[in-house]
Short mmCIF file of C-alpha atoms in Angstrom, two decimals:
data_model
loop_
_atom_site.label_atom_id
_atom_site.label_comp_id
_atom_site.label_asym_id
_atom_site.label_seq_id
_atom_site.Cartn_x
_atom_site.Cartn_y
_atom_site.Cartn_z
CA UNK A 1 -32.96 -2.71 44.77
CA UNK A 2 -31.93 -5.35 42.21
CA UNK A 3 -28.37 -6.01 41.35
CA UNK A 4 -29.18 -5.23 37.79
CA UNK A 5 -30.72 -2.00 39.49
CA UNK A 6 -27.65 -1.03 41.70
CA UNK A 7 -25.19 -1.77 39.06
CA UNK A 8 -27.22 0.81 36.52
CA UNK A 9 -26.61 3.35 38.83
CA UNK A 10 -23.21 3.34 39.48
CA UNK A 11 -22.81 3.14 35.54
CA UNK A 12 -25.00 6.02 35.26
CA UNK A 13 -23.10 7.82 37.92
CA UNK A 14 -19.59 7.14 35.85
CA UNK A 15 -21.15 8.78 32.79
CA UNK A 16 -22.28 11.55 34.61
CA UNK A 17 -18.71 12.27 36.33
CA UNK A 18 -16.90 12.59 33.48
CA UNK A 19 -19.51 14.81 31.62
CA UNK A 20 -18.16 17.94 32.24
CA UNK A 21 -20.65 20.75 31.11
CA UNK A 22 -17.94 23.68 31.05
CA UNK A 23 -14.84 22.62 30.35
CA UNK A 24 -14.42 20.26 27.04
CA UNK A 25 -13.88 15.93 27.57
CA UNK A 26 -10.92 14.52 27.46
CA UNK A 27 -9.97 11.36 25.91
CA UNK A 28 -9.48 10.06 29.03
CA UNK A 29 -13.28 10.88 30.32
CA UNK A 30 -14.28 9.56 26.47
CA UNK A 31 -12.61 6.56 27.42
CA UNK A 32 -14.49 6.10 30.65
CA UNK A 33 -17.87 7.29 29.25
CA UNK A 34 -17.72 4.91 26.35
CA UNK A 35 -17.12 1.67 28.73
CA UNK A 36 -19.59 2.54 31.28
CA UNK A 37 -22.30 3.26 28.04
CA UNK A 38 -21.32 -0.14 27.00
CA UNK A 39 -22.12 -1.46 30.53
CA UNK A 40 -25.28 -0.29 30.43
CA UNK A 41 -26.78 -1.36 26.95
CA UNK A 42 -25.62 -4.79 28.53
CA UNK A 43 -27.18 -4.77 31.80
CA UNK A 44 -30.23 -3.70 29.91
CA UNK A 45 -30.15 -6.19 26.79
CA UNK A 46 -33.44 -8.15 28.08
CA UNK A 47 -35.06 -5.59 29.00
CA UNK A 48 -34.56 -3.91 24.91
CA UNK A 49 -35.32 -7.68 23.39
CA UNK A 50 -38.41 -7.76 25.61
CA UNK A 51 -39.35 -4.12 24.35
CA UNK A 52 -38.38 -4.96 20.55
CA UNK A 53 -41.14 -8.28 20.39
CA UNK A 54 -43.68 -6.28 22.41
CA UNK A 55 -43.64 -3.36 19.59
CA UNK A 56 -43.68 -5.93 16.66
CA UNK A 57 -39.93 -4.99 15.74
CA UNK A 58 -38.60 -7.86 15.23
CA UNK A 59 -37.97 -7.70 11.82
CA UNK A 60 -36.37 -4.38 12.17
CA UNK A 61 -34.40 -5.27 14.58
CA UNK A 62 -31.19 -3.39 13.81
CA UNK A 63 -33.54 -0.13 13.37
CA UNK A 64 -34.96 -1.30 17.41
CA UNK A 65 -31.50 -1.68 18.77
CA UNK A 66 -30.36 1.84 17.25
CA UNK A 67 -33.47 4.05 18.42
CA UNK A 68 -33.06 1.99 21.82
CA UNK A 69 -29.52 2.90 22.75
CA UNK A 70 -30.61 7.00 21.64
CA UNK A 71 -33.02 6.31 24.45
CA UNK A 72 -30.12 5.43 26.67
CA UNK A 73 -28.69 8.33 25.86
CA UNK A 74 -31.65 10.62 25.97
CA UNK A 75 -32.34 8.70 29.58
CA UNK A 76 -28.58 9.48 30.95
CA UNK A 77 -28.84 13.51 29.85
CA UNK A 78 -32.25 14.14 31.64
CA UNK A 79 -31.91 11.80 34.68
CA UNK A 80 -32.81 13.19 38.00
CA UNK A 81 -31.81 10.96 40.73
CA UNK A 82 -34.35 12.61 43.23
CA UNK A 83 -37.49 11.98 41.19
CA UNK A 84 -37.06 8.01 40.43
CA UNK A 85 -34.14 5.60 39.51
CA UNK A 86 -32.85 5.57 36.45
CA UNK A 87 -34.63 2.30 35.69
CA UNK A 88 -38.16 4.27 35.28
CA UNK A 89 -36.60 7.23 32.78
CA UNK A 90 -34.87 4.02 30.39
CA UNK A 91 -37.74 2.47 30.63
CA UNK A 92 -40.26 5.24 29.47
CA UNK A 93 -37.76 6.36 26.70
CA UNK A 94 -37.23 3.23 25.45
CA UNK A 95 -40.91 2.85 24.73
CA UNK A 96 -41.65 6.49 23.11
CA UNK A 97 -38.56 5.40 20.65
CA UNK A 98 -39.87 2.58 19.86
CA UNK A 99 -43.38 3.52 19.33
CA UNK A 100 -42.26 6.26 16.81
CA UNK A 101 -40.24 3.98 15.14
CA UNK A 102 -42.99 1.55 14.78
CA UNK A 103 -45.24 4.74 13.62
CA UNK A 104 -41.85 5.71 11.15
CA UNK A 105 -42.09 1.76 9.62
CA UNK A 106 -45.68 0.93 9.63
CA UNK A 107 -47.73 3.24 8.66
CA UNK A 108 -50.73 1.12 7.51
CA UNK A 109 -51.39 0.87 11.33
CA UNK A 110 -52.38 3.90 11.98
CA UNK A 111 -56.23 4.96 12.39
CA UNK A 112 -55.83 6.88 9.08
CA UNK A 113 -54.23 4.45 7.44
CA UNK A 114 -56.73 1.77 7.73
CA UNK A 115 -59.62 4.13 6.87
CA UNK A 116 -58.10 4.28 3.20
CA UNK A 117 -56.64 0.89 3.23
CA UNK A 118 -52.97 1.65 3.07
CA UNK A 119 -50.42 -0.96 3.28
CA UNK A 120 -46.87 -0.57 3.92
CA UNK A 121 -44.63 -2.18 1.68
CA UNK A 122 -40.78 -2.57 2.02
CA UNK A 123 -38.54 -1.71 -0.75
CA UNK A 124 -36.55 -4.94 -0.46
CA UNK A 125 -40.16 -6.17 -2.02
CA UNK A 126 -39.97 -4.44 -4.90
CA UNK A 127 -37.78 -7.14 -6.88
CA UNK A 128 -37.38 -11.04 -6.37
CA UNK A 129 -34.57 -12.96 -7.38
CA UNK A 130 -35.46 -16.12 -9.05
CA UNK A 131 -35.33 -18.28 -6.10
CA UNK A 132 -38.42 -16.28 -4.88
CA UNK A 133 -36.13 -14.51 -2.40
CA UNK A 134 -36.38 -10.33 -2.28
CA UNK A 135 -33.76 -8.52 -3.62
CA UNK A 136 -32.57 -5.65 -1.43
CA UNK A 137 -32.20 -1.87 -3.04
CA UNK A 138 -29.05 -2.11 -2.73
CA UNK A 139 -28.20 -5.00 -4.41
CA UNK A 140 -29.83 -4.10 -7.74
CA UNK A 141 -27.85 -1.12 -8.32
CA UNK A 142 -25.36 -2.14 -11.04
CA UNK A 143 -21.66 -0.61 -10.87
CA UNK A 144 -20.11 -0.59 -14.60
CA UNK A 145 -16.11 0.01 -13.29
CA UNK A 146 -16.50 -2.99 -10.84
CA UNK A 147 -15.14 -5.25 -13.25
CA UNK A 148 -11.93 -3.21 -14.31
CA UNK A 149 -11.27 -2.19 -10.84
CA UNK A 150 -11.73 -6.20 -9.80
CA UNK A 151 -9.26 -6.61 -12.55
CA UNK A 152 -6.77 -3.74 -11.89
CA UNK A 153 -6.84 -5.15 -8.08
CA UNK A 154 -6.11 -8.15 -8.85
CA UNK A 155 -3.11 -7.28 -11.67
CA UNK A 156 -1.67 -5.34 -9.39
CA UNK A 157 -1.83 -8.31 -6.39
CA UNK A 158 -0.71 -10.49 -9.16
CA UNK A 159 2.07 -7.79 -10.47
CA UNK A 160 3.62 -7.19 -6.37
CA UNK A 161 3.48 -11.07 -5.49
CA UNK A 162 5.84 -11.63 -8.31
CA UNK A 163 8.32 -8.29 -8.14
CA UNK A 164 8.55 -9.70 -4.10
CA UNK A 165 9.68 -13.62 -5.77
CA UNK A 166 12.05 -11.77 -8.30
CA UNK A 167 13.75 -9.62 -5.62
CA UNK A 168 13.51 -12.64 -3.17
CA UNK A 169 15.48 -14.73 -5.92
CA UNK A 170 18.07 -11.74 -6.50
CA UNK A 171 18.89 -11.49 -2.82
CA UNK A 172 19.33 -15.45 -2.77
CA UNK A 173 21.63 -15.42 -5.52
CA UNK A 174 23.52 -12.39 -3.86
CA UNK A 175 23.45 -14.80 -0.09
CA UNK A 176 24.75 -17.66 -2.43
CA UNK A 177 27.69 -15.73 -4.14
CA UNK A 178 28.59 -13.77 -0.67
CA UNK A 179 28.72 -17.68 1.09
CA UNK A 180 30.72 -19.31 -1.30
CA UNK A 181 33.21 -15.56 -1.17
CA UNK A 182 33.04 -16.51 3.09
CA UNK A 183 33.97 -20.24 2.80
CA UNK A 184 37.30 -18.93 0.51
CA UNK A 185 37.78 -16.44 2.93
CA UNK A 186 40.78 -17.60 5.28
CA UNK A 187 39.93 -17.64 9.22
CA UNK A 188 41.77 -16.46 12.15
CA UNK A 189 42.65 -19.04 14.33
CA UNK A 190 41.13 -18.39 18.14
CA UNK A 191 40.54 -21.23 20.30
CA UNK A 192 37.18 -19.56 21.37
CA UNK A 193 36.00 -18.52 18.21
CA UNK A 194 32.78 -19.96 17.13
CA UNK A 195 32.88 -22.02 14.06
CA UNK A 196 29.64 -23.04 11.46
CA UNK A 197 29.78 -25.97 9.35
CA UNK A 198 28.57 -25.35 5.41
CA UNK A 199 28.80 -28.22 4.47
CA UNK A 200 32.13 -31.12 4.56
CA UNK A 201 35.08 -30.01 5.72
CA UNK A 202 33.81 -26.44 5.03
CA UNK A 203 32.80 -23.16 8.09
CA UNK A 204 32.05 -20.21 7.82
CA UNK A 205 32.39 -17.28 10.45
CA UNK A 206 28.79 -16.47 12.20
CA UNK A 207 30.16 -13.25 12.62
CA UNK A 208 30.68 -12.36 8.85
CA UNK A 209 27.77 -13.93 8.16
CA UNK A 210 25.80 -12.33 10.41
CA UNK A 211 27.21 -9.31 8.29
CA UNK A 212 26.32 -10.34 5.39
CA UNK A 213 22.51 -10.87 6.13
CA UNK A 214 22.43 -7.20 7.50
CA UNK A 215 23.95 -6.35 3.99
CA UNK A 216 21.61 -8.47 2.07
CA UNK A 217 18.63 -6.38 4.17
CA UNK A 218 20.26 -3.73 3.75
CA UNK A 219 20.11 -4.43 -0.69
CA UNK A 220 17.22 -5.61 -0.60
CA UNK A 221 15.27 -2.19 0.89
CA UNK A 222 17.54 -0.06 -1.43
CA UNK A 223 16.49 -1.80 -4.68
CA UNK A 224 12.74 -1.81 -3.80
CA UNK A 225 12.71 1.48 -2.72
CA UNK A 226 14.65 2.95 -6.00
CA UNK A 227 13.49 0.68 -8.42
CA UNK A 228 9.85 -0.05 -8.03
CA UNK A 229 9.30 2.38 -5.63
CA UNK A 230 10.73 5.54 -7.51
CA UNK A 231 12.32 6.78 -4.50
CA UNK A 232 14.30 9.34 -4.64
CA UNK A 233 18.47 8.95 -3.40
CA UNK A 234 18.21 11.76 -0.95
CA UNK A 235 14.78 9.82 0.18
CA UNK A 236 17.25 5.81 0.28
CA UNK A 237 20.21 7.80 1.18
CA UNK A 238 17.87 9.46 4.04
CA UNK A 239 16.08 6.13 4.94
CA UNK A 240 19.13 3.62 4.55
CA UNK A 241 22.21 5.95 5.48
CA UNK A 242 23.89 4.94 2.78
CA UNK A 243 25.86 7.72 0.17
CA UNK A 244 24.37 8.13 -3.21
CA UNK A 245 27.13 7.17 -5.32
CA UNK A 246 26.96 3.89 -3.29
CA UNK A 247 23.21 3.32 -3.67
CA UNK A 248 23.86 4.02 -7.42
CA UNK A 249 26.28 1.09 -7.92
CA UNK A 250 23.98 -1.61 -6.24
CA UNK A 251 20.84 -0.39 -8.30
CA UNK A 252 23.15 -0.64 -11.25
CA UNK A 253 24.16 -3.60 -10.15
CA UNK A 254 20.81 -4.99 -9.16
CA UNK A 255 19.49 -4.23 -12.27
CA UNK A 256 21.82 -5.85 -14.41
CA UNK A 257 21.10 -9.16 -12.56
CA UNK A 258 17.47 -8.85 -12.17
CA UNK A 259 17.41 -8.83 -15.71
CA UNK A 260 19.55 -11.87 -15.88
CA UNK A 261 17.17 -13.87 -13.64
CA UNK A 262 13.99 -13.00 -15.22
CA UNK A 263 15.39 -13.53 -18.51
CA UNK A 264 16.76 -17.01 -17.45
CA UNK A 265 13.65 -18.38 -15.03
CA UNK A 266 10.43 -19.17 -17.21
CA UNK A 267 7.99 -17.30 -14.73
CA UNK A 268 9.71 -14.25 -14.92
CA UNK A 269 9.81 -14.76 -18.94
CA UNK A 270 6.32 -11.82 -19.35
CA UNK A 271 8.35 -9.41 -17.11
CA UNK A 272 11.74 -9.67 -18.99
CA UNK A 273 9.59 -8.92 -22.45
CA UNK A 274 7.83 -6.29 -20.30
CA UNK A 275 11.08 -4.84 -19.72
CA UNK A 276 12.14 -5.10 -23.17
CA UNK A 277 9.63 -3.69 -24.75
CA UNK A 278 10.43 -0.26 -22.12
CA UNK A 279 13.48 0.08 -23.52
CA UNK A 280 14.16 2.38 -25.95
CA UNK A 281 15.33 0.65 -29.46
CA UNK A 282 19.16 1.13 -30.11
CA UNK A 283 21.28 3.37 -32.17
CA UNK A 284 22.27 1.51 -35.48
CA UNK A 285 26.00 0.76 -35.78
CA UNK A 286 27.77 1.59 -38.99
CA UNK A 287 28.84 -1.01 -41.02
CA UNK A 288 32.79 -1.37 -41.94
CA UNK A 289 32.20 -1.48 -45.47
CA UNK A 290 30.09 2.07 -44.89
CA UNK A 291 32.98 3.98 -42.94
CA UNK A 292 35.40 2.64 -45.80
CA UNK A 293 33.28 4.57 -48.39
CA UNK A 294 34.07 7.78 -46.48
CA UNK A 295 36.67 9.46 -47.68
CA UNK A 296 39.82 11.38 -45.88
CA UNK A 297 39.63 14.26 -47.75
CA UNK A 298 37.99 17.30 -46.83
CA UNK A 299 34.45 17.90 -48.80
CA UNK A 300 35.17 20.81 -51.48
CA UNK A 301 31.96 21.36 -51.93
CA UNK A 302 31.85 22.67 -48.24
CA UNK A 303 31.12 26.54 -47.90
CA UNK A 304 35.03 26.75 -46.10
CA UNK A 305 36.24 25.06 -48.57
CA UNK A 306 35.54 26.36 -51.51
CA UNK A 307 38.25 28.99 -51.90
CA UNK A 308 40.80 26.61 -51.38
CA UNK A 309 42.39 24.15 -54.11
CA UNK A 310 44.42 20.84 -53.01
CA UNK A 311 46.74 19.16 -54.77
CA UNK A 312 49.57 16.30 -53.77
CA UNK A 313 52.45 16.41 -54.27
CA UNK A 314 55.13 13.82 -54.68
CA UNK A 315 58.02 13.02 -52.73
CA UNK A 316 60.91 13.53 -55.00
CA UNK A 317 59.10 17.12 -55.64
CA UNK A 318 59.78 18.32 -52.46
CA UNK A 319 63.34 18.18 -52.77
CA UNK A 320 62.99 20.82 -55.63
CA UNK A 321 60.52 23.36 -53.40
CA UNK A 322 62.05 26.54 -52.11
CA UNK A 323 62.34 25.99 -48.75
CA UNK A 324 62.38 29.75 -47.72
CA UNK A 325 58.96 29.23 -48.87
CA UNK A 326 56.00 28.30 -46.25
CA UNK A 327 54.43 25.05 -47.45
CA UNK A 328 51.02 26.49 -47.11
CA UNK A 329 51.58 28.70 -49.94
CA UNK A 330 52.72 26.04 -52.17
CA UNK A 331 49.51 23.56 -51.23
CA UNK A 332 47.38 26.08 -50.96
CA UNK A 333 46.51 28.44 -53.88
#
């Protein structure tokens, strides 16, 4: 026996052992069945190209390579090592495939066929582009929502790219205000302690800044996932391990300045009048002159006030007024 020969048949024997009949496969066995299948289709490549030109498949040559690894298949389940080798059962089921398939695609060829004249025709005949070249079924068929969703794609691609540069410039803004709070911040003196120059005559603690990135991180996955995520706080609070109230002061917070930067940097300009346009329009104010014209008195024409009757009275009048009298009964008549 060949090499090619020998090595078929201890593929063949693989398959075979981890084909249980009874019991199901395991994903171990699919594993190991799946390799040694693939080690076969290559031992036996040339002998499926040499197959494929005999038949006159070459221009169905996907269609060949399909219906020749079934065979494989169909070869492995009824192979009986104590009639032949496995070499003789690939090699007739590779040919019966083939042959049908050649019967399946050309159909002019048969003895029937050429009786009445019949010629096969492909469908990717049917329609030529201009070039002279055919035009495949598949091609022609026209989708009419491929434009919005190429458009919706790519507004949404275009809408994430710049959310991800707005948050990127909040969180630098944040790293350059928590830097400059670090270089003001006075240091312990330690002989040992590690020291990182900012700039002239200016360090700042690795340590606390090492902090400070963590923080920053930390920001930065709160305010995507509560404000263009439309997470929930038990879902942050859940996710970050921060409280609620807290997460609720930096989206505040992060809002607030978000708006500041995209109102302030020309490419965020569309999303600032985005956001402006979300907002809901604003209560008028009253004027001064408007809350002069109201007036301290109480409304007589009012439904509680209508049995009642008000009059001032002077100063030097009260002097004169009973006092044993209640004063409601003198205002109020």
């Amino acid at each position: 026996m060949s090499k090619t020969t020998i090595a078929l048949e201890a593929a063949v024997a693989i398959v075979l052992e981890n084909t249980p009949k009874d019991v199901p496969q395991t994903n171990r066995q699919r594993v190991t069945v799946d390799r040694a299948f693939a080690q076969i289709l290559k031992l036996i490549a040339p002998r499926i190209r040499h197959f494929v030109r005999q038949y006159g498949l070459t221009a169905h040559w996907e269609d060949a390579e399909q219906v020749c690894a079934i065979a494989v298949h169909r070869a492995i389940e009824g192979y009986d090592p104590t009639k032949a080798q496995f070499t003789t059962f690939v090699n007739w089921q590779i040919r019966g495939e083939l042959q049908s398939l050649r019967f399946r695609l050309m159909t002019d060829q048969r003895p029937s066929a050429k009786k009445v004249e019949a010629t096969t025709v492909s469908l990717s005949a049917l329609a030529t582009s201009p070039d002279g070249d055919e035009i495949s079924p598949e091609a022609m068929i026209e989708d009419e929502f491929a434009l919005a969703r190429t458009e919706a794609a790519a507004a949404d691609y275009l809408a994430e790219g710049a959310v991800s540069e707005l948050i990127d410039a909040y969180v630098d803004q944040l790293r350059k205000v928590g830097v400059e709070a670090l270089r003001r911040r006075p240091r312990t003196k330690k002989a040992d302690a590690p020291v990182r120059r900012e700039g002239p005559f200016k360090t700042v603690d690795p340590v606390a800044l090492e902090q400070l990135e963590a923080k920053l991180v930390r920001d930065r996955r709160i305010v995507e996932r509560r404000l263009f995520d439309s997470a929930t706080l038990d879902e942050v609070s859940n996710d970050t391990g921060v409280t609620k109230e807290r997460i609720r002061q930096i989206t505040k917070q992060a809002t607030k300045l978000l708006t500041e930067i995209a109102a302030e940097t020309p490419r965020f300009e569309m999303m600032a009048d985005d956001a402006r346009r979300a907002m809901p329009p604003a209560r008028p104010r009253r004027s001064i002159a408007a809350a002069k014209q109201v007036s301290l008195l109480p409304d007589p024409s009012a439904l509680h006030n209508r049995l009642s009757h008000i009059e001032a009275i002077e100063a030097e009048r009260m002097a004169y007024i009973t006092p044993a009298l209640p004063v409601a009964q003198l205002v109020m008549h």
